CSV table of C-alpha atoms in Angstrom, one decimal:
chain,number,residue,atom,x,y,z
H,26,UNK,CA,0.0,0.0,0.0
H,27,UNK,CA,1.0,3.4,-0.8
H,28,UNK,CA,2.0,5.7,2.4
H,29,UNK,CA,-0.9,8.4,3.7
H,30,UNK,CA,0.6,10.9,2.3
H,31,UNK,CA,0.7,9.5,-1.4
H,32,UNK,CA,-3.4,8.2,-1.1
H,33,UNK,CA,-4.5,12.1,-0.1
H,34,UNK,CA,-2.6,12.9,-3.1
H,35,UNK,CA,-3.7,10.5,-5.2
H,36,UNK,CA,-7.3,10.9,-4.0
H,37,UNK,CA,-6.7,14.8,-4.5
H,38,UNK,CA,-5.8,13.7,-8.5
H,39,UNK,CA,-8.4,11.1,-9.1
H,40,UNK,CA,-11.3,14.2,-8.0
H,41,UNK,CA,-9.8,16.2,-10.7
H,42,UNK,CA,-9.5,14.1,-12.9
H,43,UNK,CA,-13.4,13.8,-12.7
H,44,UNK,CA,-13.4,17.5,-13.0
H,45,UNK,CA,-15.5,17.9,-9.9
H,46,UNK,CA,-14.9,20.3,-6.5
H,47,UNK,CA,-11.9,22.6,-7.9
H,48,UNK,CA,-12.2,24.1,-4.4
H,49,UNK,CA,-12.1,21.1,-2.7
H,50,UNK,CA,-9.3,19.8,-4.8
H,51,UNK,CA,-7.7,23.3,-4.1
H,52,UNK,CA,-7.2,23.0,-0.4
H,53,UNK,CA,-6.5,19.4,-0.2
H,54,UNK,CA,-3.1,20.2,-2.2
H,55,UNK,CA,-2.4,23.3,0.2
H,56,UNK,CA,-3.2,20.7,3.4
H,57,UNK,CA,-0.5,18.1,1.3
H,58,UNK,CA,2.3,21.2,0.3
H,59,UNK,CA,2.5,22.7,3.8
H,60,UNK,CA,3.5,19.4,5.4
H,61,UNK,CA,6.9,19.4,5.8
H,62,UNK,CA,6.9,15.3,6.2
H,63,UNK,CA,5.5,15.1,2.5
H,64,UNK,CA,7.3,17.6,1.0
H,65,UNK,CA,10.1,15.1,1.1
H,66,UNK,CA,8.6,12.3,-0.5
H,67,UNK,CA,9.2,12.5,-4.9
H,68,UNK,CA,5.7,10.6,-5.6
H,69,UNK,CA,3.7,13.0,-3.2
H,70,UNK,CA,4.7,16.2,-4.7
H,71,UNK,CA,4.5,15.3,-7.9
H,72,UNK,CA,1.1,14.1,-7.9
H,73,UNK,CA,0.5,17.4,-5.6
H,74,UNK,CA,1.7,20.3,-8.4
H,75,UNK,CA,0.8,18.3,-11.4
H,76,UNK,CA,-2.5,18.5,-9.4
H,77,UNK,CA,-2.2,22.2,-8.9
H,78,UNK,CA,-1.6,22.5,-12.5
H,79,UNK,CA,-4.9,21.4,-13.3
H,80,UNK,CA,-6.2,23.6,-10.8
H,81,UNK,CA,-5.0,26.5,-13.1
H,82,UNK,CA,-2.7,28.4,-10.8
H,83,UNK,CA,0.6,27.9,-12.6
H,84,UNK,CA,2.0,30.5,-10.5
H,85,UNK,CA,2.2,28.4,-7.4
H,86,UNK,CA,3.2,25.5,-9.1
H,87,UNK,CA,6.1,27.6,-10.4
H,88,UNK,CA,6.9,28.8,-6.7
H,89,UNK,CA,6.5,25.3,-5.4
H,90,UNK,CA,8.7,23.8,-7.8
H,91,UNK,CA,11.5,26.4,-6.9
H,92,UNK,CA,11.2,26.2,-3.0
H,93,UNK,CA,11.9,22.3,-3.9
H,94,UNK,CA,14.9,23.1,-6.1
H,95,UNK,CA,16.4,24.6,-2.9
H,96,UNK,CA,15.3,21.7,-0.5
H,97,UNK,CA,18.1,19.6,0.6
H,98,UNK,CA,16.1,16.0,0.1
H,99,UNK,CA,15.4,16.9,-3.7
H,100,UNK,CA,19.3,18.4,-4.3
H,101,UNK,CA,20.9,15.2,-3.5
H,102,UNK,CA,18.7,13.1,-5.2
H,103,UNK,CA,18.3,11.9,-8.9
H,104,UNK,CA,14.5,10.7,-8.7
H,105,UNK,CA,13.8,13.6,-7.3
H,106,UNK,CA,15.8,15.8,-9.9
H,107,UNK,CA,13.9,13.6,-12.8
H,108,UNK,CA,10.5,14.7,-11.6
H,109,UNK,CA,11.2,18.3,-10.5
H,110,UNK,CA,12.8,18.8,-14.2
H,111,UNK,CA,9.6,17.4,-16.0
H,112,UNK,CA,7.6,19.7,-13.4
H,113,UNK,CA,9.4,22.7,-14.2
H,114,UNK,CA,9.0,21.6,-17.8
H,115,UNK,CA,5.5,21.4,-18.2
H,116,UNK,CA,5.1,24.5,-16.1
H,117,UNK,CA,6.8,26.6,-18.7
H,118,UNK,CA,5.0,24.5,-21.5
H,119,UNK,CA,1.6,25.5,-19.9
H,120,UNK,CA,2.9,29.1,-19.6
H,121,UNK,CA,3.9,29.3,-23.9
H,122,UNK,CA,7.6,28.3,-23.4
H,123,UNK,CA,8.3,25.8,-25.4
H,124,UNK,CA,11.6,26.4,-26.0
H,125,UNK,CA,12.7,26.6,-22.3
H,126,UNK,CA,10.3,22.8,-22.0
H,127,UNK,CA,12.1,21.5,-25.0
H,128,UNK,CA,15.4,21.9,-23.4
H,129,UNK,CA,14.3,20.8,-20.2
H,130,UNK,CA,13.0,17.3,-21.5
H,131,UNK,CA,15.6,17.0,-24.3
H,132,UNK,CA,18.1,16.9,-21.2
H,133,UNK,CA,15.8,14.6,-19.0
H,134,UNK,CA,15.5,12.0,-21.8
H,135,UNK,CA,19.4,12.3,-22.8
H,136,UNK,CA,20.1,11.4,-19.5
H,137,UNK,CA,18.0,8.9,-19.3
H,138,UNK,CA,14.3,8.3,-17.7
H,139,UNK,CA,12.7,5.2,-16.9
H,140,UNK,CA,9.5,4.0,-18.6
H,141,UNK,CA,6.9,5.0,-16.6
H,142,UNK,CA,8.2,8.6,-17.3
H,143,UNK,CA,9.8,8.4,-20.8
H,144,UNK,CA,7.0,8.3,-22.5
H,145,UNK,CA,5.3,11.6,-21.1
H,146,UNK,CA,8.6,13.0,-21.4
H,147,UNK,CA,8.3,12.4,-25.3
H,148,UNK,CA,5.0,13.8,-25.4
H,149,UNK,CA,5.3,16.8,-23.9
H,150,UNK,CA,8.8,17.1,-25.5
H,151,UNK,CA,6.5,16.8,-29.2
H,152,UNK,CA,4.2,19.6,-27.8
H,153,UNK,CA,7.1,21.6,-26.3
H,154,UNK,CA,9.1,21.6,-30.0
H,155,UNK,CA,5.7,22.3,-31.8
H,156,UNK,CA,5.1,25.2,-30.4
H,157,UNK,CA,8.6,26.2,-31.0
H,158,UNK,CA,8.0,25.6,-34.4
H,159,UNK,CA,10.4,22.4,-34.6
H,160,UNK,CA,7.8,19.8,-36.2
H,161,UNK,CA,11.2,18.1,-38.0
H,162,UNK,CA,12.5,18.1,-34.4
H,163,UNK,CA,8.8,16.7,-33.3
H,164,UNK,CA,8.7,14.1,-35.3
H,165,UNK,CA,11.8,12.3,-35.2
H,166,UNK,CA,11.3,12.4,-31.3
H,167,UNK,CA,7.9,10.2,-31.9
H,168,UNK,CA,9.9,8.3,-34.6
H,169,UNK,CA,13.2,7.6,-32.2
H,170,UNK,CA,10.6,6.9,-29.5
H,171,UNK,CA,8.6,4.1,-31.9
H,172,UNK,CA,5.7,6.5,-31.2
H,173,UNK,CA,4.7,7.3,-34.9
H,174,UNK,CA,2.8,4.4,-35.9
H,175,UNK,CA,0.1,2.7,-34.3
H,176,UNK,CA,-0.2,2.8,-30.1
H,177,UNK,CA,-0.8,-0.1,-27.5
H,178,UNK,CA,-4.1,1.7,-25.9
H,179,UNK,CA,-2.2,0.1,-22.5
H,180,UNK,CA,0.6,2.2,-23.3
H,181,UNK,CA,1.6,4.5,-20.0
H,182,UNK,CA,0.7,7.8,-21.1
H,183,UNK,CA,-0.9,7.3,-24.3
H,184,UNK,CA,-3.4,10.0,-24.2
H,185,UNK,CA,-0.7,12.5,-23.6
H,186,UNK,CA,1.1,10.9,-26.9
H,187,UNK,CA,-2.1,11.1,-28.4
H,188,UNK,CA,-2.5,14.5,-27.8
H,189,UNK,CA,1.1,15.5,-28.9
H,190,UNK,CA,0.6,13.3,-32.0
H,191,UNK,CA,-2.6,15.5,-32.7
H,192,UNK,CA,-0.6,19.0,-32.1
H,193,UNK,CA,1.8,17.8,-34.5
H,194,UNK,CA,-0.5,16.9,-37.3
H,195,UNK,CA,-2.2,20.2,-37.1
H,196,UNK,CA,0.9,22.5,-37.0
H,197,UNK,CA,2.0,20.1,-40.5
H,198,UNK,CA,-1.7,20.1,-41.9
H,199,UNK,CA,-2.9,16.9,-41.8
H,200,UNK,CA,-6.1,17.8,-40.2
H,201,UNK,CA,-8.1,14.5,-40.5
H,202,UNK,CA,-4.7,12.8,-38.9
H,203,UNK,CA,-5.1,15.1,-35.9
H,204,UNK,CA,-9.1,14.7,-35.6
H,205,UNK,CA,-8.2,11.0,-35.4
H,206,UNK,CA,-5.1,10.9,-32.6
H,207,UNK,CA,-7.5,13.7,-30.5
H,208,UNK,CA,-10.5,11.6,-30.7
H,209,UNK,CA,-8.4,8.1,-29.7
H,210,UNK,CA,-7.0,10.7,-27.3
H,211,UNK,CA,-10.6,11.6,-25.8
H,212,UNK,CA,-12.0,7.3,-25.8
H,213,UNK,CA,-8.7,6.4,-23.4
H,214,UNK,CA,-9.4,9.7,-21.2
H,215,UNK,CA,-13.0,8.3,-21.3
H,216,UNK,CA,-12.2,4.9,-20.3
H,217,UNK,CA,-9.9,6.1,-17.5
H,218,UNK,CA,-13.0,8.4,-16.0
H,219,UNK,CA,-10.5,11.7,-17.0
H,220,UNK,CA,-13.5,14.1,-17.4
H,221,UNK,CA,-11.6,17.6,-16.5
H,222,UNK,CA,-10.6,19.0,-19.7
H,223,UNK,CA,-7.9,20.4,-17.2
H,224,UNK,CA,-5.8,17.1,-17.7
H,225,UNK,CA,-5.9,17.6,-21.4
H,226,UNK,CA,-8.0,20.0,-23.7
H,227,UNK,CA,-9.2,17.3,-26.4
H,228,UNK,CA,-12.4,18.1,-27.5
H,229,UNK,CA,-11.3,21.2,-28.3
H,230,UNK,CA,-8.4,20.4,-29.7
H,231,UNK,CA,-10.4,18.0,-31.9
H,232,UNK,CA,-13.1,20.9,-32.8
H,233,UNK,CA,-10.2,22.9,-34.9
H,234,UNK,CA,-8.8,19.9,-36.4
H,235,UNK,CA,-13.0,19.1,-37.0
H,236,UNK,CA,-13.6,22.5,-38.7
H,237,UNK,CA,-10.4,21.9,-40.8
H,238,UNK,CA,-11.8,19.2,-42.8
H,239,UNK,CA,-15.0,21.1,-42.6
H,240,UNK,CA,-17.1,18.8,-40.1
H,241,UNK,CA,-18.8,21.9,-38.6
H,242,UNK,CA,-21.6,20.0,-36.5
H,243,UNK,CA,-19.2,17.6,-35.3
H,244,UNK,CA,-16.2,20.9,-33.8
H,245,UNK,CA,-19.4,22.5,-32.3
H,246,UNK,CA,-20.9,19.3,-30.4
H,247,UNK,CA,-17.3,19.1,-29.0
H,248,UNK,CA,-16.5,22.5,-28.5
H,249,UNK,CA,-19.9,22.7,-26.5
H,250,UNK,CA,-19.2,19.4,-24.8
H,251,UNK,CA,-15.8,20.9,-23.7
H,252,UNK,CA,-17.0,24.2,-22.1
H,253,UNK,CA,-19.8,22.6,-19.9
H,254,UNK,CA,-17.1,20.2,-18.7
H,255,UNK,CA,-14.8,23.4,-18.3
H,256,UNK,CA,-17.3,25.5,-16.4
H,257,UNK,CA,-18.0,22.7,-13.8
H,258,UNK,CA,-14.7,22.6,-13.1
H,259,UNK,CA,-13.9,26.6,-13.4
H,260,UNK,CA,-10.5,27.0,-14.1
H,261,UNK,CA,-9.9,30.1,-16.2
H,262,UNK,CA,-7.5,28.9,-19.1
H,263,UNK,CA,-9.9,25.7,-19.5
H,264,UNK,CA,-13.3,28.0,-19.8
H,265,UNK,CA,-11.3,30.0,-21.9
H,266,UNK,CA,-9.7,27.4,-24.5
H,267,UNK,CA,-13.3,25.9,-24.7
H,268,UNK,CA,-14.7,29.3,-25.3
H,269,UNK,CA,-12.2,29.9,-28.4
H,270,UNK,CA,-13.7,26.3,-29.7
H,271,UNK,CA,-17.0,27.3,-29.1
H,272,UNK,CA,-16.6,31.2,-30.5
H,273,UNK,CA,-14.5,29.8,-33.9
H,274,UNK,CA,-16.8,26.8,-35.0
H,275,UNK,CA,-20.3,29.2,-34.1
H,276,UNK,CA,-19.2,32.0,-35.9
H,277,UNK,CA,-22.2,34.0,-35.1
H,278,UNK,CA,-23.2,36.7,-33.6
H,279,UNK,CA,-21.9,36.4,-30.4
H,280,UNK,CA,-18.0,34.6,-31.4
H,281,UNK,CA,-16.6,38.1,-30.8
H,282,UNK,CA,-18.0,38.9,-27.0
H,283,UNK,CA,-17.2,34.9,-26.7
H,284,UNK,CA,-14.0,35.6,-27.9
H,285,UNK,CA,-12.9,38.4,-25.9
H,286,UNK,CA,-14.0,36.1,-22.8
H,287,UNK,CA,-11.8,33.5,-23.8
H,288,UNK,CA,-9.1,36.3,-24.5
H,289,UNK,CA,-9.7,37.6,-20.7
H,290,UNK,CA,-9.4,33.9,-19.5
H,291,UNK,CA,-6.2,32.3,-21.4
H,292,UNK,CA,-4.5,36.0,-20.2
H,293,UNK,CA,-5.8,35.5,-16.2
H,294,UNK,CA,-4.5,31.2,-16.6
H,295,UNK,CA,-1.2,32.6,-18.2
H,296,UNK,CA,-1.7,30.2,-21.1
H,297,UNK,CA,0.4,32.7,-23.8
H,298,UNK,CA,0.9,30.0,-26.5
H,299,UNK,CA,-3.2,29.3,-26.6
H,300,UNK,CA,-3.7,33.2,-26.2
H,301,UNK,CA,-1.9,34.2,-29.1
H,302,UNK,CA,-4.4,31.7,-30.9
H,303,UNK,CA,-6.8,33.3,-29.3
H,304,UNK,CA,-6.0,36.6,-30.3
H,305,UNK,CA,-4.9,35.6,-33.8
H,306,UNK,CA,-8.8,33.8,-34.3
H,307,UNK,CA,-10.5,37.1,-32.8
H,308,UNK,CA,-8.7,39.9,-35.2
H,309,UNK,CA,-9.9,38.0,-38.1
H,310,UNK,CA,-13.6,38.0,-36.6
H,311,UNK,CA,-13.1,41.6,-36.1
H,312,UNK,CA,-11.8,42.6,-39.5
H,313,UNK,CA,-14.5,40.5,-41.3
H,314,UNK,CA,-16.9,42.9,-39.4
H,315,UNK,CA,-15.5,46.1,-39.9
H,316,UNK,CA,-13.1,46.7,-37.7
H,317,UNK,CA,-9.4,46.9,-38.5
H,318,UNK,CA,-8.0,49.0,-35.8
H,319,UNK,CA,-9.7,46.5,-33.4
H,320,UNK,CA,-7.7,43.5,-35.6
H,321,UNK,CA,-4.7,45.4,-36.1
H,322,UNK,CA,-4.1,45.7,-32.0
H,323,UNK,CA,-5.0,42.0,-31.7
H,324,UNK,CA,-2.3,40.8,-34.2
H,325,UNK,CA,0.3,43.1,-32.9
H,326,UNK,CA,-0.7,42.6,-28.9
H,327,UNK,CA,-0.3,38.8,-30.5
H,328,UNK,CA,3.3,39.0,-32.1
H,329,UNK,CA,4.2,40.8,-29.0
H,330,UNK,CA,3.2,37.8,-27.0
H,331,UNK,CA,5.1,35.4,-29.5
H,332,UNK,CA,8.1,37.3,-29.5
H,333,UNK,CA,8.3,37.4,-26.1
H,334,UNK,CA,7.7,33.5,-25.4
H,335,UNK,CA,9.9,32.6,-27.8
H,336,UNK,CA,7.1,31.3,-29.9
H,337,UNK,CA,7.8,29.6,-33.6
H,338,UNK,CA,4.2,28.5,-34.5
H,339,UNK,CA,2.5,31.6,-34.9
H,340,UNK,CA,5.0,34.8,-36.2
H,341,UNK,CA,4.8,33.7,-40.0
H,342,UNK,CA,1.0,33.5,-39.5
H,343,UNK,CA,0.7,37.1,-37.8
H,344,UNK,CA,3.1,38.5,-39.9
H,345,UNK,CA,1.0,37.6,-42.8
H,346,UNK,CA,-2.3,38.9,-40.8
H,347,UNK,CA,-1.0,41.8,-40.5
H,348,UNK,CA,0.2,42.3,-43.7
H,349,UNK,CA,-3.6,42.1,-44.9
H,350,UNK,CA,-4.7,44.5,-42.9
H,351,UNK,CA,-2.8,47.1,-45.3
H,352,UNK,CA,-4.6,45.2,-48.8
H,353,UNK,CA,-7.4,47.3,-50.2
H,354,UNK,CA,-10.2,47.0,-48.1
H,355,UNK,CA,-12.7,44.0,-48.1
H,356,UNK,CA,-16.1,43.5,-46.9
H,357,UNK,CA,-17.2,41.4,-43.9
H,358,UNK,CA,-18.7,39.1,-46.2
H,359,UNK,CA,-15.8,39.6,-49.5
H,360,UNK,CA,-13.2,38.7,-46.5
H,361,UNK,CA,-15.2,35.3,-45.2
H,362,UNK,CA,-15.6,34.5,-48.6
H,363,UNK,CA,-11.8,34.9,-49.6
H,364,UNK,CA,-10.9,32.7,-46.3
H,365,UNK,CA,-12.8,29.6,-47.1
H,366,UNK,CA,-11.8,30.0,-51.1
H,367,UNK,CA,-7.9,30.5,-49.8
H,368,UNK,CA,-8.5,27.1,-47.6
H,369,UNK,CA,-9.2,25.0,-50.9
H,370,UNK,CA,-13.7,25.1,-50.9
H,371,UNK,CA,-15.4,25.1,-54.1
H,372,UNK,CA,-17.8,28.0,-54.7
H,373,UNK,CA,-20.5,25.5,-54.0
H,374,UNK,CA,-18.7,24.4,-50.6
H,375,UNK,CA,-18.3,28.3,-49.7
H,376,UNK,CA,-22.2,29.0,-50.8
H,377,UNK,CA,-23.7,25.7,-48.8
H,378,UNK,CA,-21.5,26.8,-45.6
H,379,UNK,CA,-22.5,30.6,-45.9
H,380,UNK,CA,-25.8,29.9,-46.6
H,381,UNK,CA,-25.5,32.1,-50.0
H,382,UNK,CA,-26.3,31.2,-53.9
H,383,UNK,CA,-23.5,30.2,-56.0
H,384,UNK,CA,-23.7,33.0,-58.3
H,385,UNK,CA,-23.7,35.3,-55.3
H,386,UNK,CA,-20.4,33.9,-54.5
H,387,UNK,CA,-19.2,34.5,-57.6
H,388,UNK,CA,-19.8,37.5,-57.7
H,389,UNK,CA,-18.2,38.7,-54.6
H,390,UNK,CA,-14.7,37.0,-55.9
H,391,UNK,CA,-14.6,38.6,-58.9
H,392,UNK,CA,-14.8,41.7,-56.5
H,393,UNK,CA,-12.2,40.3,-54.2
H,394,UNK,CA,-9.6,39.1,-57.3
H,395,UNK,CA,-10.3,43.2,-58.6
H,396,UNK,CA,-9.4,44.8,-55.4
H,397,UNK,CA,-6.6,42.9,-54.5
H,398,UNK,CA,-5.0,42.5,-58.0
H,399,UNK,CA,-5.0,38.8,-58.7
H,400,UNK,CA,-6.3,36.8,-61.9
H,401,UNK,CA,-7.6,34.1,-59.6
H,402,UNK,CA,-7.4,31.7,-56.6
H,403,UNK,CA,-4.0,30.7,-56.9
H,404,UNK,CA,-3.8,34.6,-56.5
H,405,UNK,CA,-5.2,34.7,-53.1
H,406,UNK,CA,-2.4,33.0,-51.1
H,407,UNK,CA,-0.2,34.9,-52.0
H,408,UNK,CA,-2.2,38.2,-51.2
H,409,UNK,CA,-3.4,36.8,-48.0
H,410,UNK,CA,-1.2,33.9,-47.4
H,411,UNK,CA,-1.5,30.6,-46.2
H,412,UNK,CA,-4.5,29.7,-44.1
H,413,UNK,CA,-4.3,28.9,-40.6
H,414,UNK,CA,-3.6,25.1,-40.0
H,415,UNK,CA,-5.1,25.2,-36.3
């Protein structure tokens, strides 16, 4: 049997995992990291702040993992160096540093980890590199790791490859790839009773790599699915990544108040590298409906944010965002239009999902190729550039 202080923690994890009584779950792991007895013990505290991760205060996860840096029983100690390293990894992973996690797992794994940690050491070392923009680097981590092809669903930490897996494909494009590793991710989450979107943001996850291959019923079941799970649990940078899902695969009326929610929420959970998404997704919203200087701030707020985290997913993509907002200007409608035809839809595609008459489409193209110059489709990436892949 596990020592007391392990089962509190690990009954402290298993409520969270449910995604039930944050405040609860909240106490119990202040109760377990002011005990002097169990700060000690490697198992304990890292159940504890992996815990207090999910809780959304990555602050004090931060602090804790510090004042344990300095405690004499985790100095002298290579177990408890292993899991303070992967700590202070995912800490700065959750934070938008993936370059500072990359390093910190590249070293873990170089020096050697043992199974039941090497394999969520690879996948958040995949999630770590693409948001550094290293998807080579990604890859050949999965591929060194035999974690490419098809996964044991016994495999330790499979949802958390799963999830990587998914990241990866979206940053590369291969949309229906992701929708496929996040939903596998989602039914071994399921089967483990992991309800708290906390542990790991699938469904919405899977709603962008959904709307990518243009399954718009399916990436708003899950994007809704994900934010009633979120609010029950009510931690801000989960409410607010379900909120983006919800705002991006609506896109109604309200996506832009929903938006600026979930921009409010991924700033208070001090989630940069899902707030520059954010804030990418919301100046695009704002520019098809009118309003450029509210888009322009977004994008440059945005690259400020990517600069500053070291981020390599998202500067080409702002760069480019920005770059459009000095093209001739385009209607709410000319812009949406010019979006879906720049992602690869037919004109019958772009009319069904608009709710518009093909010749009505047409029509507003031809507008769209005069204004910006081109003879034609193949015109419009490189006038607006690539599309978003997540």
């Amino acid at each position: 049997m596990p020592p007391d202080e392990v089962c509190l923690s690990l009954h402290t994890l298993e409520l969270a995992n449910l995604g039930v009584r944050r405040a609860l779950v909240h106490e119990q792991i202040e109760v377990i990291l002011d005990a002097r007895d169990r700060r000690g013990h490697p198992y304990c505290m890292w159940l504890a702040i992996l815990t207090l991760l999910y809780t959304g205060d990555v602050v004090a996860a931060h602090t804790e993992c510090r004042q344990l840096a300095m405690d004499a029983r985790w100095l002298g100690s290579p177990r408890h160096q292993e899991l303070l390293t992967l700590l202070r990894a995912r800490i700065s992973l959750m934070a938008g540093d993936g370059v500072k996690s990359a390093a910190l797992l590249s070293e873990s794994l170089a020096r050697g980890l043992p199974p039941t940690l090497a394999q969520l050491a690879v996948a958040w070392l995949v999630e770590a590199q693409v948001l550094s923009g290293e998807a080579e680097a990604a890859h050949k981590a999965l591929l060194s790791h035999d974690l490419a092809g098809r996964l044991d669903p016994d495999l330790p930490d499979v949802a958390h490859v799963l999830a990587a897996r998914g990241a990866l494909h979206m940053s590369t494009g291969q949309f229906r790839r992701a929708l496929d590793d996040f939903t596998s991710c989602g039914r071994v989450l399921t089967a483990q009773s992991v309800a708290n979107p906390a542990v790991i943001p699938w469904r919405s996850r899977a709603a962008f790599a959904a709307l990518a291959t243009r399954r718009h019923d399916l990436a708003l079941a899950l994007a809704a699915d994900e934010l009633t799970a979120a609010r029950t649990w009510g931690a801000p940078r989960g409410i607010g990544l379900a909120l983006h899902a919800v705002a991006v695969a609506g896109r109604d009326d309200a996506s832009v108040s929903l938006l600026e929610e979930a921009v409010e929420l991924l700033d208070l959970g001090h989630a940069r590298g899902d707030l520059i998404h954010a804030l990418h997704d919301l100046a695009t919203l704002q520019a098809e409906r009118g309003d450029p200087t509210a888009a322009r701030s977004r994008l440059e707020t945005a690259a400020a944010l990517a600069r500053e985290s070291r981020n390599g997913l998202w500067p080409d993509r702002l760069r480019a965002a920005l770059a459009r907002q000095d093209l001739p200007e385009l209607t709410g409608q000319e812009l949406r239009i010019s979006e879906l035809a720049r992602a690869g839809y037919s004109n019958r595609q772009i009319a069904e999902t608009l709710f518009l008459a093909v010749r009505t489409v047409e029509f507003h193209l031809s507008s769209v190729y005069r204004k910006l110059g081109v003879s034609g489709r193949r015109g419009l990436h490189s006038a607006l550039g690539s599309p978003p892949s997540s």
